[in-house]
Short mmCIF file of C-alpha atoms in Angstrom, two decimals:
data_model
loop_
_atom_site.label_atom_id
_atom_site.label_comp_id
_atom_site.label_asym_id
_atom_site.label_seq_id
_atom_site.Cartn_x
_atom_site.Cartn_y
_atom_site.Cartn_z
CA MET A 1365 10.15 -17.53 6.36
CA SER A 1366 10.51 -19.46 3.13
CA ALA A 1367 13.62 -19.87 1.02
CA ARG A 1368 12.57 -16.86 -1.00
CA ASN A 1369 15.03 -14.02 -0.89
CA TRP A 1370 13.61 -10.78 0.43
CA ALA A 1371 14.71 -7.47 -0.99
CA PHE A 1372 14.03 -4.38 1.04
CA VAL A 1373 13.70 -1.33 -1.17
CA LEU A 1374 14.20 2.06 0.40
CA CYS A 1375 12.91 4.88 -1.79
CA PHE A 1376 13.43 8.47 -0.74
CA LEU A 1377 11.39 10.38 -3.28
CA ALA A 1378 12.05 13.93 -2.16
CA VAL A 1379 13.31 16.11 0.65
CA SER A 1380 12.82 19.83 0.26
CA GLY A 1381 13.27 23.26 1.83
CA ILE A 1382 16.17 24.68 3.75
CA VAL A 1383 15.74 22.66 6.95
CA PHE A 1384 13.15 19.93 7.24
CA PRO A 1385 12.51 17.48 10.04
CA TYR A 1386 12.64 13.76 9.21
CA PHE A 1387 9.33 12.14 10.12
CA PRO A 1388 9.69 8.54 11.34
CA LEU A 1389 7.93 5.87 9.33
CA PRO A 1390 5.98 3.23 11.28
CA PHE A 1391 7.72 -0.09 10.56
CA ALA A 1392 4.85 -2.54 10.73
CA SER A 1393 5.39 -6.23 10.09
CA VAL A 1394 4.76 -7.13 6.47
CA ASN A 1395 2.84 -10.24 5.53
CA HIS A 1396 3.81 -12.30 2.52
CA GLY A 1397 1.47 -12.31 -0.44
CA ILE A 1398 0.34 -10.20 -3.28
CA HIS A 1399 1.08 -6.52 -3.78
CA SER A 1400 -0.90 -4.52 -1.24
CA ASP A 1401 -0.85 -1.07 0.36
CA LEU A 1402 -0.40 -1.55 4.08
CA THR A 1403 -0.45 1.97 5.52
CA ARG A 1404 -0.85 5.50 4.28
CA HIS A 1405 -0.07 8.65 6.26
CA ASP A 1406 -0.79 12.19 5.03
CA LEU A 1407 1.95 14.43 6.32
CA SER A 1408 2.00 18.16 6.77
CA ALA A 1409 3.28 20.44 4.07
CA LEU A 1410 7.02 20.51 3.39
CA SER A 1411 7.53 17.07 4.98
CA PRO A 1412 9.97 14.68 3.39
CA THR A 1413 8.63 11.62 1.65
CA SER A 1414 9.80 8.13 2.48
CA THR A 1415 8.60 4.89 1.00
CA ILE A 1416 9.74 1.54 2.29
CA ALA A 1417 8.68 -1.65 0.60
CA THR A 1418 9.46 -5.32 0.85
CA ILE A 1419 9.86 -7.28 -2.34
CA SER A 1420 9.76 -11.07 -2.46
CA SER A 1421 10.46 -13.49 -5.25
CA ASN A 1422 7.82 -15.95 -6.47
CA ALA A 1423 6.47 -18.73 -4.29
CA GLU A 1424 8.17 -21.60 -6.12
CA GLY A 1425 11.06 -21.56 -3.65
CA LYS A 1426 8.89 -22.12 -0.56
CA VAL A 1427 10.57 -24.71 1.64
CA PRO A 1428 8.71 -28.03 1.52
CA VAL A 1429 7.93 -29.79 4.79
CA ILE A 1430 7.58 -33.42 3.79
CA GLN A 1431 6.34 -36.47 5.67
CA GLY A 1432 6.37 -39.60 3.57
CA TRP A 1433 7.36 -43.15 2.77
CA GLY A 1434 10.57 -44.40 1.21
CA GLY A 1435 10.03 -48.11 0.59
CA VAL A 1436 9.28 -47.65 -3.11
CA THR A 1437 11.28 -48.51 -6.23
CA LEU A 1438 11.02 -46.91 -9.64
CA GLU A 1439 10.14 -50.32 -11.06
CA ASP A 1440 6.82 -50.15 -9.19
CA ALA A 1441 5.61 -47.84 -11.95
CA SER A 1442 5.85 -50.73 -14.43
CA ASN A 1443 3.43 -53.08 -12.68
CA GLY A 1444 0.67 -50.85 -11.32
CA GLN A 1445 2.00 -50.83 -7.76
CA MET A 1446 3.02 -47.15 -7.89
CA GLN A 1447 -0.55 -45.94 -8.28
CA LEU A 1448 -1.75 -48.03 -5.33
CA THR A 1449 1.16 -46.77 -3.25
CA LEU A 1450 0.52 -43.10 -3.96
CA LEU A 1451 -3.21 -43.54 -3.41
CA MET A 1452 -2.63 -45.09 0.02
CA LEU A 1453 -0.11 -42.40 0.97
CA ASN A 1454 -2.55 -39.69 -0.05
CA GLN A 1455 -5.42 -41.27 1.87
CA SER A 1456 -3.18 -41.60 4.93
CA GLY A 1457 -2.24 -37.92 4.96
CA TYR A 1458 1.35 -38.18 3.72
CA ASN A 1459 2.65 -35.70 1.16
CA GLY A 1460 5.85 -37.31 -0.13
CA VAL A 1461 7.36 -40.49 -1.54
CA ARG A 1462 10.97 -41.49 -2.10
CA VAL A 1463 11.40 -43.51 -5.28
CA GLY A 1464 14.68 -45.40 -5.64
CA PHE A 1465 16.78 -47.04 -8.35
CA GLY A 1466 20.42 -48.10 -8.35
CA ALA A 1467 21.39 -50.34 -11.25
CA GLY A 1468 23.39 -49.73 -14.41
CA ILE A 1469 24.24 -46.04 -14.02
CA THR A 1470 28.01 -46.35 -13.53
CA LYS A 1471 30.43 -49.26 -13.11
CA CYS A 1472 30.22 -48.45 -9.38
CA SER A 1473 26.41 -48.69 -9.18
CA SER A 1474 25.10 -50.71 -6.25
CA GLY A 1475 22.48 -52.53 -8.29
CA GLU A 1476 20.01 -52.06 -5.45
CA LEU A 1477 16.36 -51.14 -6.03
CA GLY A 1478 16.36 -51.89 -9.75
CA PRO A 1479 17.22 -49.97 -12.93
CA TRP A 1480 16.59 -46.45 -14.18
CA ASN A 1481 13.85 -46.04 -16.75
CA MET A 1482 12.75 -42.65 -18.04
CA ASP A 1483 9.25 -43.86 -18.91
CA TRP A 1484 8.77 -45.27 -15.41
CA PHE A 1485 9.77 -41.98 -13.85
CA ASN A 1486 7.50 -40.06 -16.20
CA GLU A 1487 4.65 -42.35 -15.12
CA THR A 1488 5.57 -41.73 -11.47
CA VAL A 1489 5.50 -37.96 -12.00
CA GLN A 1490 2.11 -38.14 -13.71
CA LEU A 1491 0.69 -40.14 -10.81
CA ALA A 1492 2.24 -37.80 -8.24
CA GLN A 1493 0.55 -34.85 -9.92
CA GLN A 1494 -2.82 -36.50 -9.39
CA TYR A 1495 -2.24 -36.52 -5.64
CA ASN A 1496 -0.12 -33.35 -5.36
CA THR A 1497 2.66 -35.50 -3.89
CA TRP A 1498 6.34 -34.62 -3.57
CA VAL A 1499 8.61 -37.14 -5.35
CA VAL A 1500 12.18 -37.65 -4.10
CA LEU A 1501 14.16 -39.39 -6.86
CA ASP A 1502 16.87 -41.42 -5.12
CA TYR A 1503 19.87 -42.76 -7.01
CA HIS A 1504 20.62 -45.50 -4.50
CA GLY A 1505 24.39 -45.48 -4.89
CA TYR A 1506 27.35 -45.53 -2.52
CA SER A 1507 30.87 -45.60 -3.98
CA ASP A 1508 30.41 -43.63 -7.22
CA LEU A 1509 32.09 -40.45 -6.01
CA VAL A 1510 35.42 -41.91 -4.85
CA ASP A 1511 36.17 -43.22 -8.35
CA SER A 1512 36.84 -40.45 -10.88
CA ALA A 1513 35.48 -42.44 -13.84
CA CYS A 1514 32.32 -43.31 -11.93
CA GLN A 1515 31.87 -39.70 -10.82
CA THR A 1516 32.09 -38.57 -14.46
CA SER A 1517 29.50 -41.19 -15.48
CA TRP A 1518 27.32 -40.15 -12.53
CA LEU A 1519 27.32 -36.51 -13.64
CA SER A 1520 26.67 -37.53 -17.24
CA PHE A 1521 23.65 -39.63 -16.25
CA TRP A 1522 22.16 -36.81 -14.21
CA ASN A 1523 22.76 -34.37 -17.07
CA GLY A 1524 20.20 -36.31 -19.08
CA VAL A 1525 17.68 -36.34 -16.23
CA LEU A 1526 18.12 -32.64 -15.50
CA SER A 1527 17.88 -31.69 -19.17
CA THR A 1528 14.40 -33.21 -19.37
CA ASN A 1529 11.38 -31.03 -18.67
CA TRP A 1530 9.28 -33.11 -16.28
CA ASN A 1531 6.60 -30.39 -16.00
CA TYR A 1532 6.26 -30.83 -12.24
CA ASP A 1533 7.60 -28.55 -9.50
CA ARG A 1534 7.28 -31.06 -6.64
CA ILE A 1535 10.37 -33.10 -7.48
CA ILE A 1536 13.38 -33.32 -5.17
CA TRP A 1537 16.60 -34.73 -6.59
CA GLU A 1538 18.65 -37.03 -4.37
CA PRO A 1539 21.87 -37.27 -6.43
CA ILE A 1540 23.22 -40.23 -4.44
CA ASN A 1541 21.95 -42.23 -1.48
CA GLU A 1542 24.80 -42.69 1.03
CA PRO A 1543 28.02 -41.61 -0.70
CA VAL A 1544 31.39 -42.88 0.47
CA GLY A 1545 34.09 -40.25 0.88
CA SER A 1546 35.40 -37.40 2.99
CA VAL A 1547 33.48 -34.20 3.56
CA SER A 1548 35.83 -32.32 1.22
CA LEU A 1549 35.51 -34.91 -1.57
CA LEU A 1550 31.73 -35.03 -1.29
CA SER A 1551 31.53 -31.23 -1.09
CA SER A 1552 33.35 -30.99 -4.41
CA ALA A 1553 31.22 -33.69 -6.06
CA TYR A 1554 27.91 -32.28 -4.83
CA GLN A 1555 28.98 -28.78 -5.88
CA ALA A 1556 29.72 -30.04 -9.40
CA TRP A 1557 26.27 -31.63 -9.46
CA ILE A 1558 24.52 -28.45 -8.25
CA THR A 1559 26.45 -26.26 -10.69
CA GLN A 1560 25.46 -28.57 -13.54
CA ALA A 1561 21.80 -28.57 -12.48
CA ARG A 1562 21.53 -24.80 -12.24
CA SER A 1563 23.42 -24.27 -15.51
CA LEU A 1564 20.77 -26.48 -17.14
CA HIS A 1565 18.12 -24.16 -15.62
CA ASP A 1566 16.75 -26.84 -13.33
CA ASN A 1567 15.10 -25.22 -10.29
CA HIS A 1568 14.00 -28.24 -8.24
CA TRP A 1569 15.07 -28.85 -4.65
CA ILE A 1570 18.17 -30.99 -3.96
CA ALA A 1571 18.97 -33.26 -0.99
CA ILE A 1572 22.58 -33.82 0.10
CA GLU A 1573 23.64 -36.56 2.51
CA ASN A 1574 25.72 -36.55 5.69
CA THR A 1575 28.90 -38.66 5.71
CA LEU A 1576 27.72 -40.51 8.85
CA SER A 1577 26.05 -43.08 6.60
CA SER A 1578 29.44 -44.14 5.20
CA GLY A 1579 31.06 -44.30 8.65
CA ASN A 1580 33.07 -41.10 8.31
CA CYS A 1581 31.76 -39.19 11.31
CA SER A 1582 31.82 -39.28 15.11
CA PHE A 1583 28.49 -39.51 16.90
CA ASP A 1584 28.04 -36.26 18.77
CA PRO A 1585 26.02 -33.17 17.77
CA THR A 1586 28.95 -30.96 16.75
CA SER A 1587 30.70 -33.66 14.73
CA LEU A 1588 27.50 -34.73 13.02
CA ALA A 1589 26.71 -31.14 12.07
CA SER A 1590 30.16 -30.73 10.54
CA CYS A 1591 29.83 -33.93 8.48
CA TYR A 1592 27.42 -32.50 5.92
CA PRO A 1593 29.05 -31.65 2.57
CA LYS A 1594 29.51 -27.88 2.12
CA THR A 1595 27.86 -26.48 -0.99
CA THR A 1596 26.55 -23.26 -2.49
CA ASP A 1597 23.29 -23.15 -4.42
CA PRO A 1598 22.41 -19.92 -6.27
CA LEU A 1599 18.71 -20.75 -5.79
CA ASN A 1600 19.07 -21.54 -2.08
CA GLN A 1601 17.08 -24.73 -2.64
CA THR A 1602 19.25 -27.37 -1.01
CA LEU A 1603 18.11 -29.64 1.82
CA LEU A 1604 20.24 -31.47 4.40
CA SER A 1605 19.74 -35.19 4.97
CA VAL A 1606 21.06 -37.73 7.44
CA HIS A 1607 19.73 -41.29 7.68
CA PRO A 1608 18.90 -41.86 11.36
CA TYR A 1609 19.00 -45.42 12.63
CA LEU A 1610 19.66 -47.10 15.95
CA PHE A 1611 21.55 -50.30 15.10
CA TYR A 1612 21.99 -52.83 17.89
CA ASN A 1613 25.35 -54.10 16.60
CA VAL A 1614 26.70 -50.55 16.20
CA TRP A 1615 25.45 -49.68 19.68
CA GLN A 1616 27.16 -52.75 21.15
CA GLY A 1617 30.42 -51.64 19.49
CA GLY A 1618 30.27 -48.19 21.10
CA GLY A 1619 29.26 -46.36 17.94
CA TYR A 1620 26.71 -44.03 19.52
CA GLY A 1621 28.95 -41.82 21.65
CA ILE A 1622 27.60 -41.09 25.11
CA CYS A 1623 24.60 -43.31 24.37
CA SER A 1624 26.75 -46.45 23.97
CA PRO A 1625 26.68 -49.33 26.52
CA SER A 1626 27.98 -48.61 30.01
CA SER A 1627 27.27 -49.59 33.58
CA THR A 1628 24.32 -47.20 33.51
CA ARG A 1629 23.35 -47.44 29.83
CA THR A 1630 21.38 -50.45 28.59
CA TRP A 1631 19.30 -51.24 25.50
CA ASN A 1632 16.03 -49.49 26.37
CA ASN A 1633 13.85 -46.48 25.62
CA THR A 1634 16.13 -44.12 27.53
CA THR A 1635 18.99 -45.07 25.23
CA ALA A 1636 16.69 -44.67 22.23
CA GLU A 1637 15.86 -41.12 23.31
CA CYS A 1638 19.54 -40.36 23.94
CA VAL A 1639 20.42 -41.31 20.35
CA ALA A 1640 17.41 -39.45 18.92
CA ASN A 1641 18.31 -36.29 20.84
CA ILE A 1642 21.84 -36.29 19.41
CA TYR A 1643 20.50 -36.63 15.87
CA ASP A 1644 18.04 -33.82 16.52
CA GLN A 1645 20.62 -31.49 18.08
CA ALA A 1646 22.98 -32.08 15.16
CA MET A 1647 20.27 -31.27 12.63
CA GLN A 1648 19.38 -28.07 14.45
CA ILE A 1649 23.03 -26.97 14.55
CA ALA A 1650 23.56 -27.78 10.87
CA SER A 1651 20.37 -26.07 9.77
CA ALA A 1652 21.27 -22.87 11.62
CA THR A 1653 24.93 -22.98 10.54
CA TYR A 1654 24.43 -23.67 6.84
CA HIS A 1655 21.05 -21.93 6.52
CA MET A 1656 19.42 -24.99 5.00
CA HIS A 1657 16.33 -26.93 5.99
CA ILE A 1658 16.17 -30.61 6.91
CA LEU A 1659 14.75 -33.49 4.89
CA ASP A 1660 15.96 -36.89 6.11
CA THR A 1661 15.38 -39.06 3.06
CA GLU A 1662 15.68 -42.39 4.87
CA GLY A 1663 15.39 -43.84 8.34
CA GLY A 1664 13.47 -46.43 10.26
CA THR A 1665 13.43 -49.17 12.86
CA ILE A 1666 15.58 -51.94 11.37
CA TYR A 1667 17.94 -52.98 14.19
CA ASN A 1668 21.12 -54.37 12.53
CA THR A 1669 23.47 -53.44 9.69
CA CYS A 1670 24.27 -57.06 8.82
CA LYS A 1671 22.16 -59.79 7.24
CA SER A 1672 23.65 -62.58 9.35
CA GLY A 1673 26.13 -63.09 12.15
CA CYS A 1674 24.93 -60.16 14.24
CA GLU A 1675 23.42 -60.62 17.66
CA ILE A 1676 19.70 -59.93 17.67
CA PRO A 1677 18.43 -57.48 20.31
CA PRO A 1678 16.42 -58.99 23.17
CA ASP A 1679 13.27 -57.10 22.18
CA ALA A 1680 13.37 -57.95 18.44
CA VAL A 1681 10.16 -58.44 16.49
CA GLY A 1682 10.93 -60.29 13.25
CA THR A 1683 14.26 -61.24 11.71
CA ASN A 1684 14.38 -59.71 8.21
CA ASP A 1685 14.62 -56.31 6.52
CA ALA A 1686 11.14 -55.35 7.67
CA SER A 1687 11.88 -56.27 11.27
CA TYR A 1688 12.17 -53.95 14.25
CA SER A 1689 12.68 -53.97 17.98
CA LYS A 1690 10.66 -52.24 20.65
CA THR A 1691 13.62 -49.96 21.37
CA THR A 1692 14.21 -48.99 17.73
CA LEU A 1693 10.48 -48.39 17.28
CA HIS A 1694 10.52 -46.02 20.25
CA PHE A 1695 13.63 -44.36 18.78
CA ILE A 1696 12.00 -43.47 15.46
CA GLN A 1697 8.71 -42.44 17.09
CA TYR A 1698 10.50 -40.15 19.53
CA LEU A 1699 12.74 -38.66 16.82
CA THR A 1700 9.77 -38.11 14.51
CA SER A 1701 7.98 -36.21 17.26
CA LEU A 1702 11.03 -33.96 17.76
CA MET A 1703 11.37 -33.32 14.04
CA ASP A 1704 7.68 -32.59 13.57
CA SER A 1705 7.82 -29.96 16.31
CA GLN A 1706 10.65 -28.22 14.41
CA ASN A 1707 9.15 -28.51 10.91
CA MET A 1708 11.81 -30.94 9.72
CA GLY A 1709 10.96 -33.33 6.91
CA TRP A 1710 11.36 -37.11 6.81
CA LEU A 1711 10.73 -40.17 4.64
CA TRP A 1712 10.89 -43.42 6.61
CA TRP A 1713 10.65 -47.02 5.43
CA GLU A 1714 10.40 -50.67 6.53
CA ALA A 1715 8.85 -50.60 9.98
CA GLY A 1716 6.66 -53.66 10.37
CA GLU A 1717 6.74 -57.34 11.22
CA GLY A 1718 8.49 -59.33 8.48
CA THR A 1719 6.37 -60.88 5.74
CA CYS A 1720 7.06 -63.22 2.86
CA CYS A 1721 5.71 -65.03 -0.03
CA GLY A 1722 2.23 -63.81 -0.86
CA ALA A 1723 2.62 -60.19 0.21
CA LEU A 1724 5.40 -59.11 -2.11
CA ASP A 1725 4.32 -55.53 -2.67
CA THR A 1726 5.36 -52.17 -1.26
CA TRP A 1727 3.72 -52.74 2.10
CA GLY A 1728 4.06 -56.39 3.06
CA SER A 1729 1.07 -57.54 5.10
CA SER A 1730 1.78 -56.11 8.54
CA LEU A 1731 2.17 -52.38 7.89
CA LYS A 1732 -0.59 -50.11 9.11
CA PHE A 1733 -1.03 -46.38 8.56
CA GLN A 1734 -2.08 -43.73 10.97
CA PRO A 1735 -3.28 -40.55 9.22
CA VAL A 1736 -0.98 -37.60 9.75
CA ASN A 1737 -1.05 -33.92 8.98
CA PRO A 1738 2.35 -32.61 7.83
CA PRO A 1739 3.19 -29.40 9.70
CA VAL A 1740 3.27 -26.08 7.92
CA ALA A 1741 6.71 -24.50 7.90
CA ASP A 1742 7.12 -21.26 9.81
CA ASP A 1743 7.15 -18.34 7.40
CA ASN A 1744 7.53 -15.20 9.48
CA PRO A 1745 8.01 -11.81 7.84
CA PRO A 1746 11.35 -10.04 8.20
CA SER A 1747 11.68 -6.84 10.22
CA LEU A 1748 13.05 -3.53 9.00
CA THR A 1749 14.29 -0.64 11.15
CA ALA A 1750 15.74 2.82 10.52
CA PRO A 1751 16.47 5.76 12.84
CA THR A 1752 14.03 8.57 13.59
CA GLY A 1753 14.50 12.30 14.06
CA ASN A 1754 16.92 12.84 11.17
CA ILE A 1755 17.06 16.29 9.58
CA ALA A 1756 17.69 16.93 5.89
CA ILE A 1757 19.57 20.18 5.25
CA GLU A 1758 20.02 21.63 1.79
CA GLY A 1759 23.63 21.16 0.72
CA SER A 1760 24.46 18.88 3.67
CA ILE A 1761 24.77 15.10 3.71
CA LEU A 1762 21.90 13.11 5.22
CA SER A 1763 23.22 9.69 6.20
CA PHE A 1764 21.72 6.91 8.30
CA GLN A 1765 21.76 3.15 8.77
CA VAL A 1766 18.98 0.74 7.79
CA ASN A 1767 18.78 -2.73 9.37
CA ALA A 1768 16.81 -5.81 8.36
CA SER A 1769 16.60 -9.17 10.13
CA ASP A 1770 14.88 -12.52 9.63
CA PRO A 1771 13.35 -14.17 12.74
CA ASP A 1772 13.09 -17.65 11.22
CA THR A 1773 15.39 -20.63 11.79
CA PRO A 1774 17.28 -21.15 9.65
CA PRO A 1775 17.38 -17.52 8.54
CA GLU A 1776 17.19 -16.66 4.86
CA THR A 1777 19.14 -14.28 2.64
CA LEU A 1778 18.10 -10.63 2.96
CA THR A 1779 18.95 -7.93 0.43
CA LEU A 1780 18.82 -4.18 0.98
CA SER A 1781 18.61 -1.97 -2.10
CA CYS A 1782 17.25 1.38 -3.25
CA ALA A 1783 14.70 1.96 -6.01
CA ILE A 1784 13.52 5.29 -7.46
CA CYS A 1785 16.07 7.14 -5.37
CA PRO A 1786 16.51 10.90 -5.87
CA ALA A 1787 19.42 12.16 -7.93
CA GLY A 1788 22.66 11.92 -6.00
CA ALA A 1789 21.38 9.48 -3.37
CA VAL A 1790 23.65 6.54 -2.56
CA PHE A 1791 22.40 3.27 -1.09
CA PRO A 1792 24.61 0.35 -2.23
CA SER A 1793 22.82 -2.97 -2.55
CA THR A 1794 23.99 -5.42 0.12
CA SER A 1795 23.01 -8.99 1.05
CA SER A 1796 23.59 -11.24 4.03
CA THR A 1797 21.98 -14.20 5.76
CA GLY A 1798 19.71 -13.50 8.70
CA ARG A 1799 20.73 -9.89 9.27
CA VAL A 1800 21.85 -7.13 6.92
CA THR A 1801 22.79 -3.47 7.30
CA GLY A 1802 22.91 -0.73 4.68
CA ILE A 1803 23.92 2.94 4.71
CA PHE A 1804 21.78 5.55 2.94
CA SER A 1805 23.35 8.92 2.17
CA TRP A 1806 22.09 11.92 0.20
CA THR A 1807 22.82 15.60 -0.15
CA PRO A 1808 19.50 17.43 -0.84
CA SER A 1809 19.47 20.17 -3.48
CA LEU A 1810 17.19 23.13 -4.20
CA GLY A 1811 13.76 23.01 -5.80
CA LEU A 1812 12.29 19.94 -4.15
CA SER A 1813 9.88 21.61 -1.69
CA ARG A 1814 6.32 20.31 -1.69
CA ALA A 1815 3.94 18.16 0.36
CA ARG A 1816 4.32 14.41 0.09
CA ARG A 1817 2.49 11.26 1.16
CA VAL A 1818 4.20 8.32 2.89
CA ARG A 1819 3.18 4.86 1.77
CA LEU A 1820 4.37 1.50 3.11
CA GLN A 1821 3.86 -1.26 0.56
CA GLN A 1822 4.59 -4.85 -0.15
CA PHE A 1823 5.31 -6.10 -3.64
CA GLY A 1824 5.06 -9.88 -3.91
#
């Protein structure tokens, strides 16, 4: 099921006579889509009428499942490289690109990946529209949120971006790359950002980053899942990101929990799969706990966190930022396979033999593409149940429970409400994630006796 909220509308149009049996309504599964009559049943005279419908919001909130490339800077739009990049991504079957910048936004800006330029981003958006590509705009910062002045400048910068009408739905905002700070501090900062965005009527998706990237999390599934900032988005359009890497120097220092070196644990594919499985388990736990989908905005096969002074793994191929090792390559391939099977999104970067001087573009000279087909996210209809065999008696209260549930993972918000209810009927609107229960009650009055037709509809 997508991020669209479902509202189940229970309409009891009439119950008549002195004593009438309650005829059960067949609760068939309801497909998403346009308004359509699903079933009609002519009932005998003097039967009560029941209409149950599902109502969905528009399709703009459908959860994106993105597979793409992240080794792109905003500055590429100034020299013609952006168009070549998006063309190659499109031809290779990818549906997303992460575009980064990181200079001159606050006094805490990293300076990485070049400056912000509104015209460059507008050019990027125009090109993305040609290829129907998702654009993740990455402010490639780190320490902005632990400094109050920088956080204020950060919010002010984004206010200008969010106030601009970019005329393109397939934009995902990445407010900050790998923010330093505790979960509570980052939760507060991200919440301020989301509140600002929605108050400016921006309805794009937002990616928030796990604190693992800044070294503030233990490496086990439960800890990793708890290290995402906690936020509330009124549009339910927030995505969870962690940047999965397998660093040789971190592994040597015992930074990968049970996957770290031991008498039985060496640097090999088994270790790579151990690390990948922990990332995957953590993402599954977080997605189910916080009811948000996954989009890892960065990750890859680079094998060290340091530019010099670190020991190089025995299976290294290359020695610069575009380098990899056979073990880290297996790690990202194995993790990608797990994520694809669970409809999780990803945008990876540098994963090829190092190049220099004469191939200074997005790709280098050793990167090759294998066409892919991004998976389609599961979008199963919710189920709705109510009791059978109820009897409506004139002057007596008819009361029963209605239940709705969402089979998808993570489950979405369900809302039960009543429309066109008869006079005196009570069915308070109620919402919950994954499963919701409502109580309908009504005391029938005189003068409502006549034959009715039952209709099960979807409004979409």
